[in-house]
Coordinates of C-alpha atoms in Angstrom, one line a residue:
M3 CA 14.7 -12.7 8.2
T4 CA 17.9 -14.7 8.2
P5 CA 21.1 -12.9 7.0
L6 CA 20.6 -14.7 3.7
G7 CA 17.1 -13.1 3.3
R8 CA 14.9 -16.1 4.2
I9 CA 11.7 -15.2 6.1
V10 CA 11.4 -17.2 9.3
S11 CA 8.4 -15.5 10.9
Q12 CA 5.9 -12.9 10.0
W13 CA 2.8 -11.1 11.4
F14 CA 0.0 -9.1 9.7
G15 CA -2.0 -6.5 11.6
K16 CA -2.7 -2.8 12.2
T17 CA 0.3 -0.9 13.5
A18 CA 1.5 2.6 14.2
I19 CA 5.2 3.3 13.5
Y20 CA 7.6 5.9 15.0
S21 CA 10.4 6.8 12.6
D22 CA 13.9 7.2 14.2
F23 CA 15.3 8.9 11.1
R24 CA 14.4 10.3 7.7
F25 CA 16.6 9.8 4.7
A26 CA 16.6 11.2 1.1
Y27 CA 17.7 8.5 -1.3
E28 CA 21.0 10.4 -1.8
E29 CA 21.8 10.3 1.9
A30 CA 21.2 6.6 2.2
Q31 CA 23.2 6.1 -1.0
A32 CA 26.2 8.0 0.6
I33 CA 26.2 5.4 3.5
I34 CA 26.1 2.5 1.0
D35 CA 28.9 4.1 -1.1
E36 CA 31.1 4.8 2.0
P37 CA 30.2 2.4 4.7
K38 CA 33.3 3.1 6.8
A39 CA 33.0 6.9 6.8
A40 CA 31.3 9.0 9.5
H41 CA 28.1 10.6 8.1
E42 CA 27.2 13.9 9.6
G43 CA 24.1 13.8 11.8
V44 CA 23.5 10.1 11.2
P45 CA 23.9 7.9 14.4
G46 CA 26.1 4.9 14.0
E47 CA 23.3 2.3 14.7
I48 CA 21.1 4.0 12.0
A49 CA 23.9 3.8 9.4
E50 CA 24.5 0.1 10.4
A51 CA 20.7 -0.6 9.9
V52 CA 20.9 0.9 6.4
L53 CA 23.9 -1.4 5.6
T54 CA 22.1 -4.4 6.9
L55 CA 19.0 -3.6 4.8
H56 CA 21.3 -3.1 1.8
S57 CA 22.9 -6.5 2.3
L58 CA 19.5 -8.2 2.5
A59 CA 18.1 -6.3 -0.5
T60 CA 21.1 -7.3 -2.6
K61 CA 20.4 -11.0 -1.8
L62 CA 16.7 -10.7 -2.4
R63 CA 17.4 -9.0 -5.8
K64 CA 19.8 -11.6 -6.8
K65 CA 17.4 -14.4 -5.8
R66 CA 14.6 -12.7 -7.8
F67 CA 16.5 -12.5 -11.0
A68 CA 17.8 -16.1 -10.6
A69 CA 14.1 -17.2 -10.2
G70 CA 13.1 -15.6 -13.6
A71 CA 12.4 -11.9 -13.0
I72 CA 13.3 -9.6 -15.9
N73 CA 15.6 -6.7 -15.4
F74 CA 14.3 -3.6 -17.3
D75 CA 16.2 -0.8 -15.7
R76 CA 15.7 2.1 -18.0
P77 CA 16.7 5.6 -16.8
E78 CA 13.8 8.1 -16.7
M79 CA 14.0 11.6 -18.2
K80 CA 13.1 14.3 -15.6
V81 CA 12.4 18.0 -16.3
E82 CA 13.1 20.8 -13.7
V83 CA 10.8 23.8 -14.0
D84 CA 10.9 27.3 -12.5
E85 CA 8.1 28.9 -10.5
K86 CA 6.3 29.8 -13.7
G87 CA 6.5 26.2 -15.0
R88 CA 9.2 26.9 -17.6
P89 CA 11.7 24.1 -18.1
V90 CA 15.2 25.1 -16.9
N91 CA 17.0 21.7 -16.8
V92 CA 16.7 18.2 -18.1
Y93 CA 18.4 15.2 -16.5
Q94 CA 18.3 11.4 -16.3
K95 CA 17.0 9.9 -13.1
I96 CA 19.2 6.8 -12.6
S97 CA 18.3 4.2 -10.0
K98 CA 21.1 3.2 -7.6
E99 CA 21.4 0.8 -4.6
A100 CA 19.3 3.0 -2.2
N101 CA 16.4 2.9 -4.7
W102 CA 16.8 -0.9 -5.2
L103 CA 16.8 -1.3 -1.4
I104 CA 13.4 0.3 -1.0
E105 CA 12.1 -1.5 -4.2
E106 CA 13.1 -5.0 -2.9
F107 CA 11.3 -4.5 0.5
M108 CA 8.2 -3.1 -1.2
L109 CA 8.2 -6.1 -3.5
L110 CA 8.6 -8.4 -0.6
A111 CA 5.7 -6.7 1.4
N112 CA 3.4 -6.9 -1.7
K113 CA 4.3 -10.5 -2.4
E114 CA 3.9 -11.7 1.2
V115 CA 0.5 -9.9 1.7
A116 CA -0.8 -11.6 -1.5
T117 CA 0.5 -15.0 -0.4
C118 CA -1.0 -14.6 3.1
V119 CA -4.5 -13.8 1.9
T120 CA -4.5 -16.4 -0.9
K121 CA -2.9 -19.3 1.1
G122 CA -2.1 -18.3 4.7
L123 CA -5.6 -17.5 6.0
R124 CA -7.2 -20.7 5.0
L125 CA -9.9 -19.0 3.0
K126 CA -11.6 -20.8 0.2
E127 CA -10.9 -18.8 -3.0
P128 CA -10.9 -15.4 -1.4
T129 CA -11.9 -12.3 -3.4
F130 CA -8.7 -10.3 -3.6
V131 CA -7.0 -7.6 -5.7
Y132 CA -3.9 -9.0 -7.5
R133 CA -1.4 -7.1 -9.6
I134 CA -1.0 -9.5 -12.5
H135 CA 1.4 -9.7 -15.5
D136 CA 0.8 -12.3 -18.1
E137 CA 3.4 -14.1 -20.2
P138 CA 4.9 -12.2 -23.2
D139 CA 3.7 -12.3 -26.8
Y140 CA 6.0 -15.1 -28.2
D141 CA 5.7 -13.9 -31.8
K142 CA 7.0 -10.5 -30.8
V143 CA 9.8 -12.2 -28.8
R144 CA 10.8 -14.1 -32.0
N145 CA 10.8 -10.8 -33.9
L146 CA 13.1 -9.4 -31.3
K147 CA 15.4 -12.4 -31.7
D148 CA 15.5 -11.8 -35.5
F149 CA 16.1 -8.0 -35.0
V150 CA 19.1 -8.3 -32.6
K151 CA 20.9 -10.7 -35.1
H152 CA 21.6 -7.6 -37.2
F153 CA 23.7 -6.3 -34.3
G154 CA 25.5 -9.5 -33.8
Y155 CA 23.5 -10.8 -30.8
Q156 CA 22.4 -14.4 -30.6
M157 CA 19.4 -15.4 -28.4
G158 CA 18.8 -19.0 -27.5
S159 CA 15.5 -20.9 -27.2
V160 CA 12.5 -18.7 -26.4
N161 CA 9.7 -21.3 -26.2
N162 CA 8.5 -20.7 -22.7
G163 CA 8.4 -17.9 -20.1
R164 CA 11.4 -18.9 -18.2
E165 CA 13.6 -19.1 -21.3
V166 CA 12.4 -15.7 -22.5
A167 CA 13.2 -14.1 -19.1
C168 CA 16.7 -15.7 -19.1
E169 CA 17.5 -14.7 -22.8
I170 CA 16.2 -11.1 -22.4
N171 CA 18.2 -10.6 -19.2
A172 CA 21.3 -11.9 -21.0
L173 CA 20.7 -9.8 -24.0
L174 CA 20.1 -6.5 -22.1
E175 CA 23.3 -7.2 -20.1
K176 CA 25.3 -7.7 -23.3
A177 CA 23.8 -4.5 -24.9
K178 CA 24.3 -2.3 -21.8
G179 CA 26.2 0.9 -22.7
K180 CA 26.2 0.2 -26.5
P181 CA 24.5 2.6 -29.0
E182 CA 21.9 0.0 -29.9
C183 CA 20.8 -0.7 -26.3
G184 CA 17.9 1.8 -26.3
A185 CA 16.4 0.3 -29.5
I186 CA 16.7 -3.2 -28.1
E187 CA 15.1 -2.3 -24.8
I188 CA 12.2 -0.7 -26.5
I189 CA 11.4 -3.7 -28.7
A190 CA 11.9 -6.1 -25.8
L191 CA 9.5 -4.0 -23.7
R192 CA 6.9 -4.1 -26.5
S193 CA 7.0 -7.9 -26.5
M194 CA 5.8 -7.8 -22.8
S195 CA 2.2 -7.9 -21.7
R196 CA 0.8 -4.9 -19.8
A197 CA 0.5 -5.3 -16.0
K198 CA -3.0 -4.7 -14.6
Y199 CA -5.2 -5.3 -11.6
S200 CA -7.5 -8.3 -11.4
T201 CA -9.3 -10.6 -9.0
D202 CA -8.2 -13.6 -11.2
N203 CA -4.6 -14.4 -10.3
V204 CA -2.2 -15.5 -13.1
G205 CA 0.9 -14.4 -11.2
H206 CA 3.4 -11.7 -12.1
Y207 CA 5.6 -12.8 -15.0
G208 CA 8.0 -9.9 -15.0
L209 CA 8.8 -10.2 -11.3
G210 CA 8.7 -14.0 -11.3
F211 CA 6.1 -14.1 -8.5
D212 CA 3.2 -16.5 -8.2
Y213 CA 1.3 -14.1 -5.9
Y214 CA 1.6 -10.4 -6.1
T215 CA -0.4 -7.3 -5.2
H216 CA 0.0 -3.5 -4.6
F217 CA -0.1 -2.9 -0.8
T218 CA 2.6 -0.4 0.0
S219 CA 1.1 2.9 -1.1
P220 CA -2.5 3.3 0.0
I221 CA -1.9 7.1 0.4
R222 CA -1.5 7.5 -3.4
R223 CA -3.0 4.4 -5.1
Y224 CA -6.6 3.2 -4.7
P225 CA -5.9 -0.5 -5.4
D226 CA -3.6 -0.5 -2.3
M227 CA -6.5 0.9 -0.3
M228 CA -8.7 -1.9 -1.5
V229 CA -6.0 -4.4 -0.5
H230 CA -5.7 -2.9 3.0
R231 CA -9.4 -3.1 3.5
L232 CA -9.6 -6.7 2.3
L233 CA -6.7 -7.8 4.4
T234 CA -8.2 -6.1 7.5
H235 CA -11.6 -7.7 6.7
Y236 CA -10.2 -11.2 6.3
L237 CA -7.9 -10.9 9.4
D238 CA -11.1 -10.0 11.4
K239 CA -12.6 -13.3 10.1
G240 CA -14.9 -11.5 7.6
K241 CA -16.8 -13.4 4.9
N242 CA -15.7 -13.5 1.3
E243 CA -16.4 -10.3 -0.5
D244 CA -18.3 -9.9 -3.8
K245 CA -15.9 -10.8 -6.6
N246 CA -17.8 -9.1 -9.4
R247 CA -17.8 -5.7 -7.6
Y248 CA -14.1 -5.9 -7.0
E249 CA -13.4 -7.0 -10.6
E250 CA -15.2 -3.8 -11.8
M251 CA -13.0 -1.7 -9.5
C252 CA -9.9 -3.5 -10.7
K253 CA -10.8 -2.7 -14.4
H254 CA -11.5 0.9 -13.5
S255 CA -8.1 1.2 -11.6
S256 CA -6.2 -0.3 -14.5
Q257 CA -7.8 2.1 -17.0
R258 CA -7.1 5.1 -14.7
E259 CA -3.5 4.0 -14.3
H260 CA -3.1 3.7 -18.1
L261 CA -4.4 7.3 -18.5
A262 CA -2.2 8.6 -15.7
T263 CA 0.9 7.0 -17.3
E264 CA 0.1 8.5 -20.7
A265 CA -0.5 11.9 -19.2
E266 CA 2.9 11.7 -17.4
R267 CA 4.7 10.7 -20.6
S268 CA 3.0 13.4 -22.6
S269 CA 3.8 16.1 -20.1
T270 CA 7.4 15.2 -20.1
K271 CA 7.6 15.2 -23.9
Y272 CA 5.9 18.6 -24.0
K273 CA 8.3 20.1 -21.5
L274 CA 11.3 18.5 -23.4
A275 CA 10.1 20.2 -26.6
E276 CA 9.6 23.5 -24.7
Y277 CA 13.1 23.2 -23.3
M278 CA 14.7 22.8 -26.8
Q279 CA 12.7 25.8 -28.3
D280 CA 15.5 28.4 -27.7
K281 CA 18.3 26.0 -28.9
V282 CA 17.6 26.1 -32.6
G283 CA 20.9 25.9 -34.6
Q284 CA 22.8 24.2 -31.7
E285 CA 24.2 20.7 -32.1
F286 CA 23.6 17.9 -29.6
E287 CA 24.4 14.2 -29.2
G288 CA 21.2 12.2 -30.0
S289 CA 20.0 8.7 -29.1
V290 CA 17.2 6.5 -30.6
S291 CA 14.1 6.8 -28.4
G292 CA 11.6 4.9 -30.6
V293 CA 11.6 2.3 -33.3
T294 CA 9.0 1.7 -36.1
E295 CA 8.9 -0.8 -38.9

């Protein structure tokens, strides 16, 4: 890659890697926050590499949003439990530059693998597992536009995908840190389609990519394993795989993902309620977490 984040050469194949260093996000973040400081136990060239990656990731992220990606960056609620599973602490997990660094290079790997299989290997309509995200529901976007007027926000034209992305990004930026921000984010999210796996590529609207897949986590996500196998098969000059079989697996994976997401959300809500059980009578600051008609 050039210093401006442009890819000049690439190679796909099986590799073994040897890691020079292992970071927690917090340790990498400390280097980004204080680039000129000496960080205990971290060799100078490793710290320099983190800063180089951070510089590239920042440019990739900026380029992505300029091309029409939508910036939903909502903090997650996390619950700490003791050895018996009882909640002892609740905190917000907030993404910082070290998280974004990893995110940008994962997005890049996913995008480049999808582009390579679709266009780079000169295969005629290859069967492949895409991560797709369709355009939003425009009626819901117009409802959002009407809703935010009550808070004094004006959204411009929202007649196509590019306009919607631009207006939602501008809206979320204006609302950031304000009391109504949570409600606006929820309604904006509800206007979006659900991302899923498919052998029919329509691109990924939310990321602004024409070709996208899930490749980076075969150890924990089955669709990534399918992608690794297909990529290996096609690099070995294998014939086109059965599309119907892979489409069935895509549907199954999307359903299981949906169930897993719901289970995760439910478990967090359950533990949050459990955490508050012994606090009856105390007063707390509250925030809107859901909006109905």
